CSV table of C-alpha atoms and ligand atoms in Angstrom, one decimal:
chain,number,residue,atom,x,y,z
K,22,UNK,CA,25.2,123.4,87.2
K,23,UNK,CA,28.9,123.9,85.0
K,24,UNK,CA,29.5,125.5,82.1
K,25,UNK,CA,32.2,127.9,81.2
K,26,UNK,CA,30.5,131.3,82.2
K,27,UNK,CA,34.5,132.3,83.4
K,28,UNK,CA,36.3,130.3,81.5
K,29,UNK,CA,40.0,130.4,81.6
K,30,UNK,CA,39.2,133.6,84.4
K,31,UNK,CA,41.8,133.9,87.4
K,32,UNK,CA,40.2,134.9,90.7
K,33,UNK,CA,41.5,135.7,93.9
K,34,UNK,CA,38.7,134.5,97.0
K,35,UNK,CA,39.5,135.2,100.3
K,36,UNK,CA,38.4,133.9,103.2
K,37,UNK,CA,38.0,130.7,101.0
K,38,UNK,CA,37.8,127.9,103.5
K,39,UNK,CA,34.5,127.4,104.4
K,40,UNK,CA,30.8,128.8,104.4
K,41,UNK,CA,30.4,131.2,101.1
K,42,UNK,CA,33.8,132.0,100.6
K,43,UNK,CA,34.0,128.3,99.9
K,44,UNK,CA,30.4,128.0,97.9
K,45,UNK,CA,32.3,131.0,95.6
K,46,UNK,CA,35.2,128.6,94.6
K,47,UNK,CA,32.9,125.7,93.8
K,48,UNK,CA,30.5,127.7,91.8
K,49,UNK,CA,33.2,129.8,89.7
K,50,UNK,CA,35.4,126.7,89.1
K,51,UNK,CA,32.5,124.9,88.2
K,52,UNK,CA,32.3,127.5,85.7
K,53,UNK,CA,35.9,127.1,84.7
K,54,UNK,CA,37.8,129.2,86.8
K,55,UNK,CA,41.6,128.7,88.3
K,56,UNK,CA,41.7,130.0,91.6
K,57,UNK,CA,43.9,131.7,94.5
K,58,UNK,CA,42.3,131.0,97.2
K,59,UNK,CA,43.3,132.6,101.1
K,60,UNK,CA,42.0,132.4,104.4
K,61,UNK,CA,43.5,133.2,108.0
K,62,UNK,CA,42.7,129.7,109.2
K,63,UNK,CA,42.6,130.1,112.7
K,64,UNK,CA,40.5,131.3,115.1
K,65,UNK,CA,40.8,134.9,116.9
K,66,UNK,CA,40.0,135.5,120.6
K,67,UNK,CA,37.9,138.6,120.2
K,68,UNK,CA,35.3,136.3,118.5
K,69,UNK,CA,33.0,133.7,120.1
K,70,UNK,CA,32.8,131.7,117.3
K,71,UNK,CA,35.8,129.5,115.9
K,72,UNK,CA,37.3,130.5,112.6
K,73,UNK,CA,38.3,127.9,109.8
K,74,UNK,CA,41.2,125.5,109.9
K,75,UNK,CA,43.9,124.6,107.7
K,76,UNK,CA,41.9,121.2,107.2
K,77,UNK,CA,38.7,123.4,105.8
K,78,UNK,CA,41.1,125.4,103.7
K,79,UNK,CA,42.4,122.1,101.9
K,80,UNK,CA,38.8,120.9,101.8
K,81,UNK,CA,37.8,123.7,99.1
K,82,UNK,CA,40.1,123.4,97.2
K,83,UNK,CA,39.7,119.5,96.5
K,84,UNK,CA,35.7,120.5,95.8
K,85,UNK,CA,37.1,123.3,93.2
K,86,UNK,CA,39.7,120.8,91.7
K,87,UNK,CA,37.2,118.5,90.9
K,88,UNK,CA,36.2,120.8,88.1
K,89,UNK,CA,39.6,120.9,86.3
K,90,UNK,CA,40.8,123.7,87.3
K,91,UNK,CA,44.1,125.3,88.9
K,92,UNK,CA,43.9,126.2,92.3
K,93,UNK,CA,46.4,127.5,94.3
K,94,UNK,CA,46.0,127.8,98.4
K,95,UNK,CA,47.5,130.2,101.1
K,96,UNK,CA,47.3,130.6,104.8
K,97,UNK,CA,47.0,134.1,105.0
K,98,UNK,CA,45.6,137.0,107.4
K,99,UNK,CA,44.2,139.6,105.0
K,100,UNK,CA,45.1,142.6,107.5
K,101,UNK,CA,48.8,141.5,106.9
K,102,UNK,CA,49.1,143.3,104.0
K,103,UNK,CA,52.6,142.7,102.7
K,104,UNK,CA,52.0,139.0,103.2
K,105,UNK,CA,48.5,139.1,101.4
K,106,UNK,CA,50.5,140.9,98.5
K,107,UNK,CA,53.1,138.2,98.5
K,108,UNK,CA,50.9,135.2,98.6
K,109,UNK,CA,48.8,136.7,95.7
K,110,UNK,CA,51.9,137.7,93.6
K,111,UNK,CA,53.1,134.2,94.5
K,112,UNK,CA,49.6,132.5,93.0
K,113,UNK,CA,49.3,134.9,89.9
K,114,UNK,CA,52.9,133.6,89.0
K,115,UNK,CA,51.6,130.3,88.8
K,116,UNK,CA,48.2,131.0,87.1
K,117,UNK,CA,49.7,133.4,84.2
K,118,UNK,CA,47.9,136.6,85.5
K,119,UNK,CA,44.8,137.5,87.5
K,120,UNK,CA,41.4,138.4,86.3
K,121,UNK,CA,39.3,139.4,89.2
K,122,UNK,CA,38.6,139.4,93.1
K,123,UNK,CA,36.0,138.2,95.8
K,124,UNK,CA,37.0,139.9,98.9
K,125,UNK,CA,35.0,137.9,101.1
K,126,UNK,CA,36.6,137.1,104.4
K,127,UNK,CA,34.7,138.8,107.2
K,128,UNK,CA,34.1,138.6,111.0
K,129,UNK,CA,31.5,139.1,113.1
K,130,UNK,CA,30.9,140.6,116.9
K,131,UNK,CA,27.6,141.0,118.9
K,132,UNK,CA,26.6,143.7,121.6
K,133,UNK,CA,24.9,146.4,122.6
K,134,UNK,CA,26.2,149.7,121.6
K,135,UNK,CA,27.6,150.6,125.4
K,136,UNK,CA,29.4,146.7,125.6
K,137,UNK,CA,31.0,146.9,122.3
K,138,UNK,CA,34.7,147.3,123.6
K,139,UNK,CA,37.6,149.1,121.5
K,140,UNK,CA,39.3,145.6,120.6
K,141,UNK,CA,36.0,144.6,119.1
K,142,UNK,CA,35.7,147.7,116.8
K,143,UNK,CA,39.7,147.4,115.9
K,144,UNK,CA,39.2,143.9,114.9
K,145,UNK,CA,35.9,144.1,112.6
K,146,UNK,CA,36.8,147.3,110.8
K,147,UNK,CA,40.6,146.1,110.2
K,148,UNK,CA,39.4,142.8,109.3
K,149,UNK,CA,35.9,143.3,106.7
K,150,UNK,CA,37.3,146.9,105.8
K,151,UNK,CA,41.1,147.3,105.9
K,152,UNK,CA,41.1,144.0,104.4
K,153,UNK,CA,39.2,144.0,101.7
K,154,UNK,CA,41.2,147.5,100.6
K,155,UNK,CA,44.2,145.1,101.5
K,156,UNK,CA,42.4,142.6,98.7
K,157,UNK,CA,42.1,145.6,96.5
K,158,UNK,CA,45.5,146.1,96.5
K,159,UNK,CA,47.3,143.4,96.6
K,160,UNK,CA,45.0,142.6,92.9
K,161,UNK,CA,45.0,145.9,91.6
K,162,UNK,CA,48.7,146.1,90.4
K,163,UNK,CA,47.5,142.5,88.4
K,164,UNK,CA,44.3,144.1,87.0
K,165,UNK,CA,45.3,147.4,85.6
K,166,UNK,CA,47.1,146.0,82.3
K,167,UNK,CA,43.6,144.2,81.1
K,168,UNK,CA,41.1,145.7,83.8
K,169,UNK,CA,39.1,143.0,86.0
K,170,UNK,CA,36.7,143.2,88.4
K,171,UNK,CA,36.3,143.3,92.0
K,172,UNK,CA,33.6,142.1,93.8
K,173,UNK,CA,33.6,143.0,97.5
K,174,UNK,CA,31.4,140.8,100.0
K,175,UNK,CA,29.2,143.8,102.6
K,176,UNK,CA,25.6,142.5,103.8
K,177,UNK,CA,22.4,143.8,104.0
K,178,UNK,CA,23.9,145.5,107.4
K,179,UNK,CA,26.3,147.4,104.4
K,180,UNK,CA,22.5,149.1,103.5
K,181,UNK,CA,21.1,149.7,106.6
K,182,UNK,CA,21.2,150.3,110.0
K,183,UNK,CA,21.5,146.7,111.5
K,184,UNK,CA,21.8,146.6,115.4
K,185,UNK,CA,23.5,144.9,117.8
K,186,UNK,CA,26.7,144.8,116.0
K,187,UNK,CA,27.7,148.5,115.4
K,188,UNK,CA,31.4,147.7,114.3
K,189,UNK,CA,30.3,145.3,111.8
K,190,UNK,CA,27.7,147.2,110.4
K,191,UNK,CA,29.8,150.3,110.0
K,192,UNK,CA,32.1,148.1,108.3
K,193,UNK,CA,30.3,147.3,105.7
K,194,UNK,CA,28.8,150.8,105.3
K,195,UNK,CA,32.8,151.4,104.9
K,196,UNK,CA,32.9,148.4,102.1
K,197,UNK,CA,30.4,150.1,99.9
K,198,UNK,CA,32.5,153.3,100.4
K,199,UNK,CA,35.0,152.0,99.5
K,200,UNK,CA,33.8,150.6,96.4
K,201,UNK,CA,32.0,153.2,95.2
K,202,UNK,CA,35.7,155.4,94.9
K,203,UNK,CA,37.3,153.0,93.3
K,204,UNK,CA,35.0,152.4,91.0
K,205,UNK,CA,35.2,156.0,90.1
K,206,UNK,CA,39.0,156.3,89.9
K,207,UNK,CA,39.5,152.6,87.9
K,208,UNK,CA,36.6,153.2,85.7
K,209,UNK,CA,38.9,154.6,82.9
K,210,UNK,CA,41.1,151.3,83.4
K,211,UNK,CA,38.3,149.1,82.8
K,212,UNK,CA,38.2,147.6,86.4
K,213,UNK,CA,34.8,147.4,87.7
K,214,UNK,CA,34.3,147.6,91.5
K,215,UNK,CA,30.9,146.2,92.9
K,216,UNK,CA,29.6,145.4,95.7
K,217,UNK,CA,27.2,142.1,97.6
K,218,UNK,CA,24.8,142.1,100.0
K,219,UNK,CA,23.9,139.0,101.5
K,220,UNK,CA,20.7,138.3,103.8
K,221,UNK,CA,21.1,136.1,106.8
K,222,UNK,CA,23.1,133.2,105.2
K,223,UNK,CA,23.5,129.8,107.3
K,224,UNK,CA,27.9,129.6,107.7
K,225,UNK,CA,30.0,129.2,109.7
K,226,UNK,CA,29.8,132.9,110.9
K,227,UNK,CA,27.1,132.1,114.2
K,228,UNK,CA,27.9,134.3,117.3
K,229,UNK,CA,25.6,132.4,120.2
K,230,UNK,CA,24.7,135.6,121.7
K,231,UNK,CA,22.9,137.0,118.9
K,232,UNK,CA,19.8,135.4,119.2
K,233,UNK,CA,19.3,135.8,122.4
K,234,UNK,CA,20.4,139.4,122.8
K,235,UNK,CA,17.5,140.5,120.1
K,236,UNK,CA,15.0,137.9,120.7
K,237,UNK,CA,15.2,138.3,125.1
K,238,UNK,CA,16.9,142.1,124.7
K,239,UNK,CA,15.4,143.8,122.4
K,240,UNK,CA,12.3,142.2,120.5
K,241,UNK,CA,11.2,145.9,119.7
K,242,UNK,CA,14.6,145.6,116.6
K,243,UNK,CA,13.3,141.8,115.9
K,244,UNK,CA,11.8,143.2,112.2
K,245,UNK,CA,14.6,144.9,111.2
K,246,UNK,CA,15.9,141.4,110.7
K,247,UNK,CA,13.1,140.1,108.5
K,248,UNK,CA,12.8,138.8,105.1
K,249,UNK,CA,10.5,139.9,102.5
K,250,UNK,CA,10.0,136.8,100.9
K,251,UNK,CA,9.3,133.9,102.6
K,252,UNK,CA,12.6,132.3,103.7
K,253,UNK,CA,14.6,133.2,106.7
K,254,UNK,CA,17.8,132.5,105.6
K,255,UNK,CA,19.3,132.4,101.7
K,256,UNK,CA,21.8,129.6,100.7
K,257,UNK,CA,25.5,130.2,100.1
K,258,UNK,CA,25.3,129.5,96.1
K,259,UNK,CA,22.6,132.0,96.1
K,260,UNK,CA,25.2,134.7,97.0
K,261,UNK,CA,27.6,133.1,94.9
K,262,UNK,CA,26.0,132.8,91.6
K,263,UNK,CA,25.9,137.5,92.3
K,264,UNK,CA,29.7,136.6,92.4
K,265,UNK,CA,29.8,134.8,89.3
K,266,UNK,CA,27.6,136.9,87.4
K,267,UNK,CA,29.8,140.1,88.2
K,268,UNK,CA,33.3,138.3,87.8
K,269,UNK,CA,31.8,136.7,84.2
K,270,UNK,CA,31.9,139.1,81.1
K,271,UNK,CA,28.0,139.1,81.3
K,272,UNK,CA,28.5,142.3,83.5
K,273,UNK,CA,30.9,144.2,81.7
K,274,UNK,CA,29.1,147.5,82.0
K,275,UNK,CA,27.9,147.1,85.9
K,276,UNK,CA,29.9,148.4,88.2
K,277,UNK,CA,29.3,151.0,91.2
K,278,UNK,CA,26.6,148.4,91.9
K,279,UNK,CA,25.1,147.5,95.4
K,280,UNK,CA,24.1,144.1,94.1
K,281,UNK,CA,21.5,143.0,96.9
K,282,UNK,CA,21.2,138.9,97.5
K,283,UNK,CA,19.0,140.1,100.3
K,284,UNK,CA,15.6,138.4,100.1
K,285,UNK,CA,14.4,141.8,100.7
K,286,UNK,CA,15.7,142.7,103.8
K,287,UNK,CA,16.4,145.7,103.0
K,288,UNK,CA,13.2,146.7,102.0
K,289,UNK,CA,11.6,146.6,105.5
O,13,NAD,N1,26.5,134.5,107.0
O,13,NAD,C1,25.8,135.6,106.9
O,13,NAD,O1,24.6,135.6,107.3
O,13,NAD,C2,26.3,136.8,106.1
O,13,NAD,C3,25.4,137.8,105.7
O,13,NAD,C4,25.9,138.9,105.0
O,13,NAD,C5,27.2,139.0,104.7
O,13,NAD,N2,28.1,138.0,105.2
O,13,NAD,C6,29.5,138.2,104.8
O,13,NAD,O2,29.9,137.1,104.0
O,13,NAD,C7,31.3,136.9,104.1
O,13,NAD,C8,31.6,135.4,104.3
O,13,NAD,O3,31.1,135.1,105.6
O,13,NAD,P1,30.5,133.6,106.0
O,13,NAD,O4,29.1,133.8,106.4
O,13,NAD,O5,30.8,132.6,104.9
O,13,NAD,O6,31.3,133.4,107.3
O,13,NAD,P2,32.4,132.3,107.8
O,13,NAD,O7,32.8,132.7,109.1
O,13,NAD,O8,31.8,130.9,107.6
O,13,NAD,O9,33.5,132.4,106.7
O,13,NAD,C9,34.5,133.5,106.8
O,13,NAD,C10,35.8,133.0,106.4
O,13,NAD,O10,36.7,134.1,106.4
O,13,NAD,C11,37.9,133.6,107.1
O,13,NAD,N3,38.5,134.8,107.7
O,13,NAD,C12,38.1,135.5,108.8
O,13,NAD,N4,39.0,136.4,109.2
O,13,NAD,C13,40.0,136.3,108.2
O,13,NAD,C14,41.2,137.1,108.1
O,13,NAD,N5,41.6,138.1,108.9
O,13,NAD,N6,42.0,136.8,107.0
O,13,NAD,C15,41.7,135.7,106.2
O,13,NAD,N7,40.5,135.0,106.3
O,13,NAD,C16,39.7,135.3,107.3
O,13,NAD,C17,37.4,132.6,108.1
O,13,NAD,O11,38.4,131.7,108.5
O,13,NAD,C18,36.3,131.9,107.3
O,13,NAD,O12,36.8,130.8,106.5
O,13,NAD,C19,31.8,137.8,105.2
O,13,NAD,O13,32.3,139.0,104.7
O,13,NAD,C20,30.5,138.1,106.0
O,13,NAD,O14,30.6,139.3,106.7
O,13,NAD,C21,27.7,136.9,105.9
């Protein structure tokens, strides 16, 4: 699939090097984008599962490329917030001026509610909360000129109560907070905020101990984890084709919205 849904559009991804943040910046610059694209590339401790490399980070943007684009890279951690603001200042010199914002990068720790540690709980929400309003930010003082959109990555555990991860799925309860405000208070700028909510998606993002913690644990909470529809997990370009639909001018008048990619998990 290409066309020019976003043609000539500047967008900011995060957490770009691999899984969707990557699938994002191959479907938008398949549909004409230029692209900033960021991601910590490296691993943390507090997560038993590794993060992306530089190597990944280099990989997306030769996939994007291909399409013609601009695309401009950064090794950044998003809860750095004077160095997220640099690096996007940096890119929306280069690219003329920015358009809109996927803040997708995100993290992921597993445990029952009395094992889930203080570090735990200071990493997730600084990292899929305090980063995405570092995102915001660092975007905003390019958007409010022309408006633009932001599109901020929660999950189906942003909707409901998903267990065995508390900090996590607070976190994203915190994303759709989040959103929701600013829509309200950059309405009158025309910048739309907007919100996705991914089902289980297979990425890079796999924490061993899940599985068995539910499955073993607790096979009472099993359900809350099930599909509607008959698929257990949705593909990446799935999500991403939500993204493209509220970055493109085809949702001009959506915002506040709790766009679910969910396979109906959410319904159960
Ligand atoms: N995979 C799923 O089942 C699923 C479901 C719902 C929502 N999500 C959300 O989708 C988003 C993308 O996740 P994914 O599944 O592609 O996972 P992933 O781990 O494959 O990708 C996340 C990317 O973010 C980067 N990253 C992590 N911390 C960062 C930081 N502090 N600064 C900059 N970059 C950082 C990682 O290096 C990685 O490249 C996340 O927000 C995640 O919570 C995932």
């Amino acid at each position: 699939m290409s066309g020019n849904r976003v043609e000539g559009k500047r967008v900011l991804i995060t957490g770009a090097a691999r899984g969707m943040g990557r699938s994002h910046a191959v479907r938008l610059a398949e549909e004409g984008a230029d692209l900033i694209l960021v991601d910590i590339c490296e691993s943390l401790p507090e997560l038993e599962y590794p993060l992306a490399t530089p190597e990944d980070l280099a990989e997306t943007a030769r996939l994007a490329e291909k399409h013609g684009g601009q695309v401009v890279t950064s090794i950044v951690d998003v809860r750095d917030e004077a160095a997220l603001r640099a690096a996007v200042d940096d890119g929306v010199a280069q690219l003329g001026g920015l358009d809109a914002a996927v803040a997708n990068a995100g993290v992921l720790t597993v445990g029952t509610w009395d094992k889930t540690t203080q570090k735990q709980w200071r990493t997730v929400l600084d990292v899929n909360l305090i980063g995405t309003w570092n995102t915001c930010a660092a975007a905003l003082p390019h958007l409010v000129e022309r408006g633009g959109s932001l599109v901020n990555i929660s999950s189906s555990a942003g909707l409901k109560g998903t267990p065995l991860h508390l900090p996590y799925t607070a976190s994203k309860h915190g994303v759709v907070g989040l959103s929701r405000a600013l829509a309200n208070e950059l309405g009158a700028q025309n910048i739309r905020v907007n919100t996705v909510h991914p089902t289980g998606v297979e990425t890079g993002m796999r924490p061993e101990s899940l599985h068995a913690l539910l499955v073993d644990g607790r096979p009472d909470l099993v359900p809350i984890f099930l599909n509607a529809l008959p698929a257990v997990m949705a593909q990446a370009v799935d999500i991403s084709n939500a993204v493209l639909f509220l970055v493109s001018d085809e949702s001009r008048f959506v915002t506040g919205l709790e766009f679910k990619v969910d396979a109906g998990v959410t319904l159960r």
